[in-house]
PDB file of C-alpha atoms in Angstrom:
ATOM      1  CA  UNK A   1      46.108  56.929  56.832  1.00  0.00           C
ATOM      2  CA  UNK A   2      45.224  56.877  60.718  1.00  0.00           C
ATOM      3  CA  UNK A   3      43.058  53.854  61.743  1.00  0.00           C
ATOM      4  CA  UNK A   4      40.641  53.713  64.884  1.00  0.00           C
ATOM      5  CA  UNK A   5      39.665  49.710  65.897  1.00  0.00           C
ATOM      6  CA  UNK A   6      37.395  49.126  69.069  1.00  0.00           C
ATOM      7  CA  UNK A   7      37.361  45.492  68.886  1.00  0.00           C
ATOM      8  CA  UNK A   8      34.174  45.258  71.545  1.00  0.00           C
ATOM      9  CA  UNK A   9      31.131  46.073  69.900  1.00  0.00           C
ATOM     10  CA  UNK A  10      29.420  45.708  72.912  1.00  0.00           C
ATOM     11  CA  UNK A  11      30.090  45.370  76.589  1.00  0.00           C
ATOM     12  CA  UNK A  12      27.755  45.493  79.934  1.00  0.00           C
ATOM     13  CA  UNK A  13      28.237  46.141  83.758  1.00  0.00           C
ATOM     14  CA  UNK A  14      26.709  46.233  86.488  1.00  0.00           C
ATOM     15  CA  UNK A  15      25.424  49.796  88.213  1.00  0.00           C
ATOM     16  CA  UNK A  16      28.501  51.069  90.523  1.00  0.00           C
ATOM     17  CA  UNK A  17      30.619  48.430  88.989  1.00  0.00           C
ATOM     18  CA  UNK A  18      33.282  49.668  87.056  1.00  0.00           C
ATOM     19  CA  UNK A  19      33.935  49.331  82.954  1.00  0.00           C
ATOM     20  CA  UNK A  20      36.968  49.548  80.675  1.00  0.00           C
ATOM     21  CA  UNK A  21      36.289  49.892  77.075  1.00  0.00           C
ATOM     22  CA  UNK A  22      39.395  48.889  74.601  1.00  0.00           C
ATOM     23  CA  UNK A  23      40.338  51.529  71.771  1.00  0.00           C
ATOM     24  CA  UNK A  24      43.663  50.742  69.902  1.00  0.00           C
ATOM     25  CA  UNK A  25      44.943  52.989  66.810  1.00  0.00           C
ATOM     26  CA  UNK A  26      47.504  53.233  63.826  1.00  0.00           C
ATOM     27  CA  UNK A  27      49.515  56.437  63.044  1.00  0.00           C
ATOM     28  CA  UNK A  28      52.708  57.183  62.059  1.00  0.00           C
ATOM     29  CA  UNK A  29      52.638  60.033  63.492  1.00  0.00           C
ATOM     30  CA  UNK A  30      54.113  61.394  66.971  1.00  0.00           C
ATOM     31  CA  UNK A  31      52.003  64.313  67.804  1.00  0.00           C
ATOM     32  CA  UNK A  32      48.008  63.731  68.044  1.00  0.00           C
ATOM     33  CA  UNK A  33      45.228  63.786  70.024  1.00  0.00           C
ATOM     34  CA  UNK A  34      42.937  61.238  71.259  1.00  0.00           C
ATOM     35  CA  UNK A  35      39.430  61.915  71.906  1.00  0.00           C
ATOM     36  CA  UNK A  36      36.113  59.177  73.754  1.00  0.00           C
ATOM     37  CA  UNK A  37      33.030  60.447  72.865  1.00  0.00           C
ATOM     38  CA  UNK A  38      29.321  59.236  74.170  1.00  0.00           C
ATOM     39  CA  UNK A  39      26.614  59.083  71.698  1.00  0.00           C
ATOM     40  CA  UNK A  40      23.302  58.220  73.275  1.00  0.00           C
ATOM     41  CA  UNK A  41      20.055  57.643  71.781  1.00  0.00           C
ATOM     42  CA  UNK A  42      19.711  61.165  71.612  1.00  0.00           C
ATOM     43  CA  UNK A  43      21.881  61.145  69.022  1.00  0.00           C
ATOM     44  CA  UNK A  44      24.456  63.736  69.615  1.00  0.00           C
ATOM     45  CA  UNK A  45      28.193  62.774  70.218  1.00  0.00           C
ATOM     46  CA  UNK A  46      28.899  64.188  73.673  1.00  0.00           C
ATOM     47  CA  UNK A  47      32.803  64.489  74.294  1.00  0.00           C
ATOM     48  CA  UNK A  48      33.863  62.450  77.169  1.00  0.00           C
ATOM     49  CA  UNK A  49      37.578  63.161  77.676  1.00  0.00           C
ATOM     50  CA  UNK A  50      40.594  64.092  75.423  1.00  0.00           C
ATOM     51  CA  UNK A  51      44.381  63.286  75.617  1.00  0.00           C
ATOM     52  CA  UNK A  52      47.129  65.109  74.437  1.00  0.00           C
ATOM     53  CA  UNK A  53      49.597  62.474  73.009  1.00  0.00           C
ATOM     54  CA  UNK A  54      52.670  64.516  74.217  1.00  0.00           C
ATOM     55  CA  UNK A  55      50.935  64.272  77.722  1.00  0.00           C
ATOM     56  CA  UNK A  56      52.439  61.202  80.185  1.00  0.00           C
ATOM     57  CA  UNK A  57      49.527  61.809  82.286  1.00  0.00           C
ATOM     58  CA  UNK A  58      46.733  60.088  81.546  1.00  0.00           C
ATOM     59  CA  UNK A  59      43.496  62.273  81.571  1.00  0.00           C
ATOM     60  CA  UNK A  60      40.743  61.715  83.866  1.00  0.00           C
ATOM     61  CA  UNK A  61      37.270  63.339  83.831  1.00  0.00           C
ATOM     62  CA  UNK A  62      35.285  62.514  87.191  1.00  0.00           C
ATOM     63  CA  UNK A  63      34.146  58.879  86.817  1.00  0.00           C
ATOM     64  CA  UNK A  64      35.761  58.817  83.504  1.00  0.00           C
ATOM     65  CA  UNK A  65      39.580  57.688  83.230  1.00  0.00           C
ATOM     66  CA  UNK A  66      42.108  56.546  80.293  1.00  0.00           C
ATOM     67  CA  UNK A  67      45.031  54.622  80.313  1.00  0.00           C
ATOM     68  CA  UNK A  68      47.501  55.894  77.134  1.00  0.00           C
ATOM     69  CA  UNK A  69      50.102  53.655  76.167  1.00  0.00           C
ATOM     70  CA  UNK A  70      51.553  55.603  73.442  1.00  0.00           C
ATOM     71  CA  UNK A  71      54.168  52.600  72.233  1.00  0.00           C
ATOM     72  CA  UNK A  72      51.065  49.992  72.350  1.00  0.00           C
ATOM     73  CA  UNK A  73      48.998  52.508  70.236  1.00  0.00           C
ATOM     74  CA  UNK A  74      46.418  51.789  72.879  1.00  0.00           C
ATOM     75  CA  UNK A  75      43.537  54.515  74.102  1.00  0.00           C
ATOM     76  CA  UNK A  76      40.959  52.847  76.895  1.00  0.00           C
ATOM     77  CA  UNK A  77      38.038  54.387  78.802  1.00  0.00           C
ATOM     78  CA  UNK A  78      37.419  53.535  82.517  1.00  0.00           C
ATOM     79  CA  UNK A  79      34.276  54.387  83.544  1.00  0.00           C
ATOM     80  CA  UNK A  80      33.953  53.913  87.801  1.00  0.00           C
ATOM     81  CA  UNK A  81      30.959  53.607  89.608  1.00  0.00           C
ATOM     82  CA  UNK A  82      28.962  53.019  86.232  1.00  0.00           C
ATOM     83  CA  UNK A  83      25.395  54.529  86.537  1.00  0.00           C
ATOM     84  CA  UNK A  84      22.483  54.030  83.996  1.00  0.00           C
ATOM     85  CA  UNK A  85      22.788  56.966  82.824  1.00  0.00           C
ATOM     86  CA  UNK A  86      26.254  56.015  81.003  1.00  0.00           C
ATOM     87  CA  UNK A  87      24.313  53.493  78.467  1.00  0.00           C
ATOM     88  CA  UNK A  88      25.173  54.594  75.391  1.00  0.00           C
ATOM     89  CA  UNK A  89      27.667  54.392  72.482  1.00  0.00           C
ATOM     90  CA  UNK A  90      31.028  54.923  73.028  1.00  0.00           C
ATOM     91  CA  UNK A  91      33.433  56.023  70.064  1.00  0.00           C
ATOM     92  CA  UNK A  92      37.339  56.813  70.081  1.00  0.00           C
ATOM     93  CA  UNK A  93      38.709  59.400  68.261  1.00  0.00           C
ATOM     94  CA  UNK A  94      41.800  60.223  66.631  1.00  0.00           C
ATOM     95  CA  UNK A  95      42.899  63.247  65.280  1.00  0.00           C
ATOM     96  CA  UNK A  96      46.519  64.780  64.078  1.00  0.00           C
ATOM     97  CA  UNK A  97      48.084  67.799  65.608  1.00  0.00           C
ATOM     98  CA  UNK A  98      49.946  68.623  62.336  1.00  0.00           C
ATOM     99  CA  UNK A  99      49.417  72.463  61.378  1.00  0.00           C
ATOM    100  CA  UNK A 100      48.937  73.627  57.808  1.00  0.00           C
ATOM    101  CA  UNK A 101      46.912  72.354  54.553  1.00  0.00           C
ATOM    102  CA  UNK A 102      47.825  68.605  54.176  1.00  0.00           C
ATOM    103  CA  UNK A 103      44.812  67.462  52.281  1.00  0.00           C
ATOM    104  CA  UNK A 104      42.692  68.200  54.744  1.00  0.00           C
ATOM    105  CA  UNK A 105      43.138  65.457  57.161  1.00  0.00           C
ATOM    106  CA  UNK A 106      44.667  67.143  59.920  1.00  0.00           C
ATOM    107  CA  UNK A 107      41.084  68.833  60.602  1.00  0.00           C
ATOM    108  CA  UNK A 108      39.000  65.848  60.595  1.00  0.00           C
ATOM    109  CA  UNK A 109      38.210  63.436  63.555  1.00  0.00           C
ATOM    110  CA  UNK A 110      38.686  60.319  62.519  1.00  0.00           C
ATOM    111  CA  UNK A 111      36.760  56.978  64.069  1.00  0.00           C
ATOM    112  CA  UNK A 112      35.833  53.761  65.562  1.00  0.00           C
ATOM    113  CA  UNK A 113      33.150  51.973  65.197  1.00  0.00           C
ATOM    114  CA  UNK A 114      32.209  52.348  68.636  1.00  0.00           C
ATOM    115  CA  UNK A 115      31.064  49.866  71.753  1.00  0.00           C
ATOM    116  CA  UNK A 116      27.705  49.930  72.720  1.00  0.00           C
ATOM    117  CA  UNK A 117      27.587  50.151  76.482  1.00  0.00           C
ATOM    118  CA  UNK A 118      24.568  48.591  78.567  1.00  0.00           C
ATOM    119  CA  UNK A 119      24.329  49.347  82.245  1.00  0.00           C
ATOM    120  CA  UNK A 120      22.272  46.840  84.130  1.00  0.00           C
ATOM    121  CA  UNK A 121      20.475  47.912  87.006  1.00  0.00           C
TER     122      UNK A 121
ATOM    123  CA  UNK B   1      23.805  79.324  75.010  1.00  0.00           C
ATOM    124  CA  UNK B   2      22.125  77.216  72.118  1.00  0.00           C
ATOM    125  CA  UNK B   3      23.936  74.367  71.192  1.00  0.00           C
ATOM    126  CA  UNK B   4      24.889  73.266  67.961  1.00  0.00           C
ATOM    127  CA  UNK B   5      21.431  72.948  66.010  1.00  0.00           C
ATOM    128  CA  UNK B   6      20.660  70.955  62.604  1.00  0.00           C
ATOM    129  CA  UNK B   7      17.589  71.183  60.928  1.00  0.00           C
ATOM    130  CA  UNK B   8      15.911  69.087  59.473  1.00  0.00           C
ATOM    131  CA  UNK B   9      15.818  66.425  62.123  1.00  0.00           C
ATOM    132  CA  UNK B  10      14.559  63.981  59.783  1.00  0.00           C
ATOM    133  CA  UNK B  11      14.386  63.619  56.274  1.00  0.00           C
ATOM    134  CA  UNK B  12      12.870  61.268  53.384  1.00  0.00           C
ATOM    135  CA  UNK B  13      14.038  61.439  50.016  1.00  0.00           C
ATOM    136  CA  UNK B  14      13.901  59.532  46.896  1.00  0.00           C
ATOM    137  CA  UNK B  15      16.658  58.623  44.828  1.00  0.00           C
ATOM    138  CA  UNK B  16      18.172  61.576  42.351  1.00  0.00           C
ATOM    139  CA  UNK B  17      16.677  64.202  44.312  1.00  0.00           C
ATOM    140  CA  UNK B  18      18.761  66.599  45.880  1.00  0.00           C
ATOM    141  CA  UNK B  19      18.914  67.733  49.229  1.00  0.00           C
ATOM    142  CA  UNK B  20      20.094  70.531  51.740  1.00  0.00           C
ATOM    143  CA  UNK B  21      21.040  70.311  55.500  1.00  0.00           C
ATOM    144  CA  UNK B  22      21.694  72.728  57.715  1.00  0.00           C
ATOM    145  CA  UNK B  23      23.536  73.594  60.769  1.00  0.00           C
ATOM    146  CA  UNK B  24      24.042  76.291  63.355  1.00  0.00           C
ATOM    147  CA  UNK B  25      27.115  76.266  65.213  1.00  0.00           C
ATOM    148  CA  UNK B  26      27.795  77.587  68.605  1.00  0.00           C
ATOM    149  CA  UNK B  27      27.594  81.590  69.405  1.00  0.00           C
ATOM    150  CA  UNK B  28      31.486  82.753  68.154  1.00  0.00           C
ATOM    151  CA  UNK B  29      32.406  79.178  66.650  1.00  0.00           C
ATOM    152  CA  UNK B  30      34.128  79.693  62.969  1.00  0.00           C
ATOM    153  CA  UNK B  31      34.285  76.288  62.457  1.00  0.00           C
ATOM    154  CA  UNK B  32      32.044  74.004  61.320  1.00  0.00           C
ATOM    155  CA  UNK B  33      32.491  70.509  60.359  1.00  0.00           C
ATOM    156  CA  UNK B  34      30.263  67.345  58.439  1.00  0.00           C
ATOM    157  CA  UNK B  35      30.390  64.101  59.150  1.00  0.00           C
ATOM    158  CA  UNK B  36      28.298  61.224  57.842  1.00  0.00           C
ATOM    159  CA  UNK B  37      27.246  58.748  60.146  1.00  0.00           C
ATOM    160  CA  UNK B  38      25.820  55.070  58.333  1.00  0.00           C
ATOM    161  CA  UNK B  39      24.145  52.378  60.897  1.00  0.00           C
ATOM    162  CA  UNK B  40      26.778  50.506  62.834  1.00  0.00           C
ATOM    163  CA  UNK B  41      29.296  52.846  61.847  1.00  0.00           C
ATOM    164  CA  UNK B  42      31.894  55.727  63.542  1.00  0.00           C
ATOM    165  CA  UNK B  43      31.189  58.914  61.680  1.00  0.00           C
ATOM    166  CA  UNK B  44      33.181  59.486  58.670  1.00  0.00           C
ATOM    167  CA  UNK B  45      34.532  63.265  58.048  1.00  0.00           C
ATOM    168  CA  UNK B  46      32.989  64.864  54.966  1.00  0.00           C
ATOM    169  CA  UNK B  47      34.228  68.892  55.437  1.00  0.00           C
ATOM    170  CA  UNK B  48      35.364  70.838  57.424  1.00  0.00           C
ATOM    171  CA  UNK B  49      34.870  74.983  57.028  1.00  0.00           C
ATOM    172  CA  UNK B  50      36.943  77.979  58.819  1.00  0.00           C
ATOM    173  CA  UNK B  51      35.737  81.452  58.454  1.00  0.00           C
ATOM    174  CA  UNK B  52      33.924  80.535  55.372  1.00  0.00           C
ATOM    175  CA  UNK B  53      36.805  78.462  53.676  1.00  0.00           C
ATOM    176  CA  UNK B  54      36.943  74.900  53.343  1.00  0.00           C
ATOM    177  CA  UNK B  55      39.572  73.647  55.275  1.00  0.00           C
ATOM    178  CA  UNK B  56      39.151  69.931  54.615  1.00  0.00           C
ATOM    179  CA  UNK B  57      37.560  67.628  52.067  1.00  0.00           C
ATOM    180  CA  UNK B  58      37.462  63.815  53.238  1.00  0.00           C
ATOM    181  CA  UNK B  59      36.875  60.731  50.596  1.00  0.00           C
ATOM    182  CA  UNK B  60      32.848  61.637  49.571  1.00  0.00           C
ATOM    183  CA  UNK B  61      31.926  62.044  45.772  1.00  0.00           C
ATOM    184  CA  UNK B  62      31.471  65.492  43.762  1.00  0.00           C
ATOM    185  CA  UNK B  63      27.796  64.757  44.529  1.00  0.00           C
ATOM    186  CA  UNK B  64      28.640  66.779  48.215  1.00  0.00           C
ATOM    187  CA  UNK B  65      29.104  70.043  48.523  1.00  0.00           C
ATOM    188  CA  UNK B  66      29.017  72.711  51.374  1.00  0.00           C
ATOM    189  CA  UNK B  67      29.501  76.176  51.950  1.00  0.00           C
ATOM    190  CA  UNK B  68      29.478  78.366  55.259  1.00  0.00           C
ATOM    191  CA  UNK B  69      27.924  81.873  55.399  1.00  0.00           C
ATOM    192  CA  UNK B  70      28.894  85.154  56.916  1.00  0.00           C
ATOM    193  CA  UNK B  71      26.889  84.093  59.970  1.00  0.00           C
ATOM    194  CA  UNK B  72      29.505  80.902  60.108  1.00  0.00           C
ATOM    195  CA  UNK B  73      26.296  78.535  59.649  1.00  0.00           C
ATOM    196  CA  UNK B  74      26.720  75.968  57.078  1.00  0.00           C
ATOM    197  CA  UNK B  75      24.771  73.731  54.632  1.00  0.00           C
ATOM    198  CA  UNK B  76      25.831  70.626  53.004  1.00  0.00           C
ATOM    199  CA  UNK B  77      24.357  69.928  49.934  1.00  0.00           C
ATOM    200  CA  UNK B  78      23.899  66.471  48.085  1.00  0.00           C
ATOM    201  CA  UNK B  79      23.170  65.884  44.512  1.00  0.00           C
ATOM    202  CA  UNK B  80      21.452  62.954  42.784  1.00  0.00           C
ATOM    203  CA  UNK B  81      21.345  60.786  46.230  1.00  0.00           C
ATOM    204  CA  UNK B  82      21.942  57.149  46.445  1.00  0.00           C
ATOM    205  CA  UNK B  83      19.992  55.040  48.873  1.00  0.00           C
ATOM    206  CA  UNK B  84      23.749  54.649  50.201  1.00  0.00           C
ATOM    207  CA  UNK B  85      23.607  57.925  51.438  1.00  0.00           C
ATOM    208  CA  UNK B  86      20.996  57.154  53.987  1.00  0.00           C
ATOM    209  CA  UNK B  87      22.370  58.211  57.296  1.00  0.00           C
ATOM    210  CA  UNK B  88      22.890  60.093  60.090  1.00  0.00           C
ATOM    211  CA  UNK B  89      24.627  63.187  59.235  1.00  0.00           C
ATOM    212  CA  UNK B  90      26.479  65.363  62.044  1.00  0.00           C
ATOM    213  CA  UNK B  91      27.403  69.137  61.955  1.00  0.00           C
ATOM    214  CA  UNK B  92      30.205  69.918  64.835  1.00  0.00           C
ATOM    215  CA  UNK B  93      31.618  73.096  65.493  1.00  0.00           C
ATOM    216  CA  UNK B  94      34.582  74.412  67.366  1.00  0.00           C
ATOM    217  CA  UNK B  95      36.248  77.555  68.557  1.00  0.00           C
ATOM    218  CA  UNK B  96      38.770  77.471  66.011  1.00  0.00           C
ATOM    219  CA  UNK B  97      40.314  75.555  63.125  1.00  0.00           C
ATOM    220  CA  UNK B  98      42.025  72.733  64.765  1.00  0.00           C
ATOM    221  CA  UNK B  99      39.685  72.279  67.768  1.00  0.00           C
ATOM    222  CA  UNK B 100      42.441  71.879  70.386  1.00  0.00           C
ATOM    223  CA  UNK B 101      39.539  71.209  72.480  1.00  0.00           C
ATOM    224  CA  UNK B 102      37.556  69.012  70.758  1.00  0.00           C
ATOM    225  CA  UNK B 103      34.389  69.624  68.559  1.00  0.00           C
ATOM    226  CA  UNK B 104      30.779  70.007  70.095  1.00  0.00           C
ATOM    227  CA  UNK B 105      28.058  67.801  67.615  1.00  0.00           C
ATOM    228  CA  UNK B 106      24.578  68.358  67.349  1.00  0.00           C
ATOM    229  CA  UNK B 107      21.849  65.899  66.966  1.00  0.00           C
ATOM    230  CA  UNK B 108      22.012  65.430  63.363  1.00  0.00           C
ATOM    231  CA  UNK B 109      19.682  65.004  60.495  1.00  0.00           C
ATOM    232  CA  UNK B 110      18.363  61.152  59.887  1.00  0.00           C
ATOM    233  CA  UNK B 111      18.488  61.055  55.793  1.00  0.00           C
ATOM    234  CA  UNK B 112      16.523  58.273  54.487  1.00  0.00           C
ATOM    235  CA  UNK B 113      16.986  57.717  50.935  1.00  0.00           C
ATOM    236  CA  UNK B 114      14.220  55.823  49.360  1.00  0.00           C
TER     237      UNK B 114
END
């Protein structure tokens, strides 16, 4: 079975500063993707970026950056010029890319326990 | 376009009662997926539906069930709850089956099992 581990259950910085939350996983699989989503107090899990394991590249959405290091099992979230609106929860997510019935599990997200992120003013 | 929509937002029940959630997914998403959410914890995957077929079942008790409609909407249903079972429980929904793009959550519904 896949694991998720954030090992920082919480982190801070500073507003415009910049932030890199730690995300590592287990698989024995080759194919998968990886997935950060932001969960404020809202509540709802907003996806933050997604990587393709068969991509090099890392993925970067605007502020928000990864660095993929597919032989390390290791999935981290930059955040650049942090701003107080990013306070929230942040969880990594792994799922397979296997097709077909295998139980089930190649449907399902599976995930950290997440870093809560504070952004100080 | 409406987002992914749960209702009840909250919810108070008392242990051995049963209890019904709902969820909307996004206009022309087929599939809809549970996860429960406890305090301090990642969400854990309970089902997953495609066109109105379970697709995927993760490690939860007989006590959960779910079903999706014609509409693709969904309910999960629990049975003879646990104060365990308090939590936050998520509905996402995605294009297709595998959600090569991700999955879009709602808001939830906060169960509180008392």
């Amino acid at each position: 079975a896949q694991t998720v581990t954030q090992s920082q259950p919480e982190m801070s910085v500073q507003e415009a500063e910049t932030v890199t939350l730690s995300c590592t996983y287990d698989t024995s699989e080759s194919d998968y993707y990886l997935f950060w989503y932001k969960q404020p107090p809202s509540r709802q899990m907003i996806l933050v970026i997604r990587q393709e394991a068969y991509k090099q590249q890392n993925a970067t959405e605007n502020r928000f950056s990864v660095n993929f290091q597919k032989a390390a099992k290791s999935f981290s979230l930059k955040i650049s010029d942090s701003q107080l609106g990013d306070a929230a929860m942040y969880f990594c997510a792994y799922r397979s890319a296997l097709m077909g019935d295998s139980g089930g599990s190649n449907y399902k997200l599976t995930f950290g326990k997440g870093t809560l992120l504070t952004v100080n003013p | 376009d409406a987002g992914v929509t749960q209702s009840p937002t909250h919810l108070i029940k008392t242990r051995g009662q049963h209890v019904t959630l709902r969820c909307s997914p996004i206009s022309g998403h087929k599939s809809v997926s549970w996860y429960q959410q406890v305090l301090g914890q990642g969400p854990q995957f309970i089902f997953q539906y495609y066109e109105k077929e379970e697709r995927g079942r993760g490690n939860f008790p007989d006590r959960f069930s779910a079903r999706q409609f014609p509409n693709y909407s969904s309910e999960l249903n629990v049975n003879a709850l646990l104060l365990g079972d308090s939590a936050l429980y998520l509905c996402a929904s995605s294009l297709e089956s595998i959600g090569y793009g991700g999955y879009t959550f709602g808001s939830g519904t906060r169960l509180t099992v008392v």
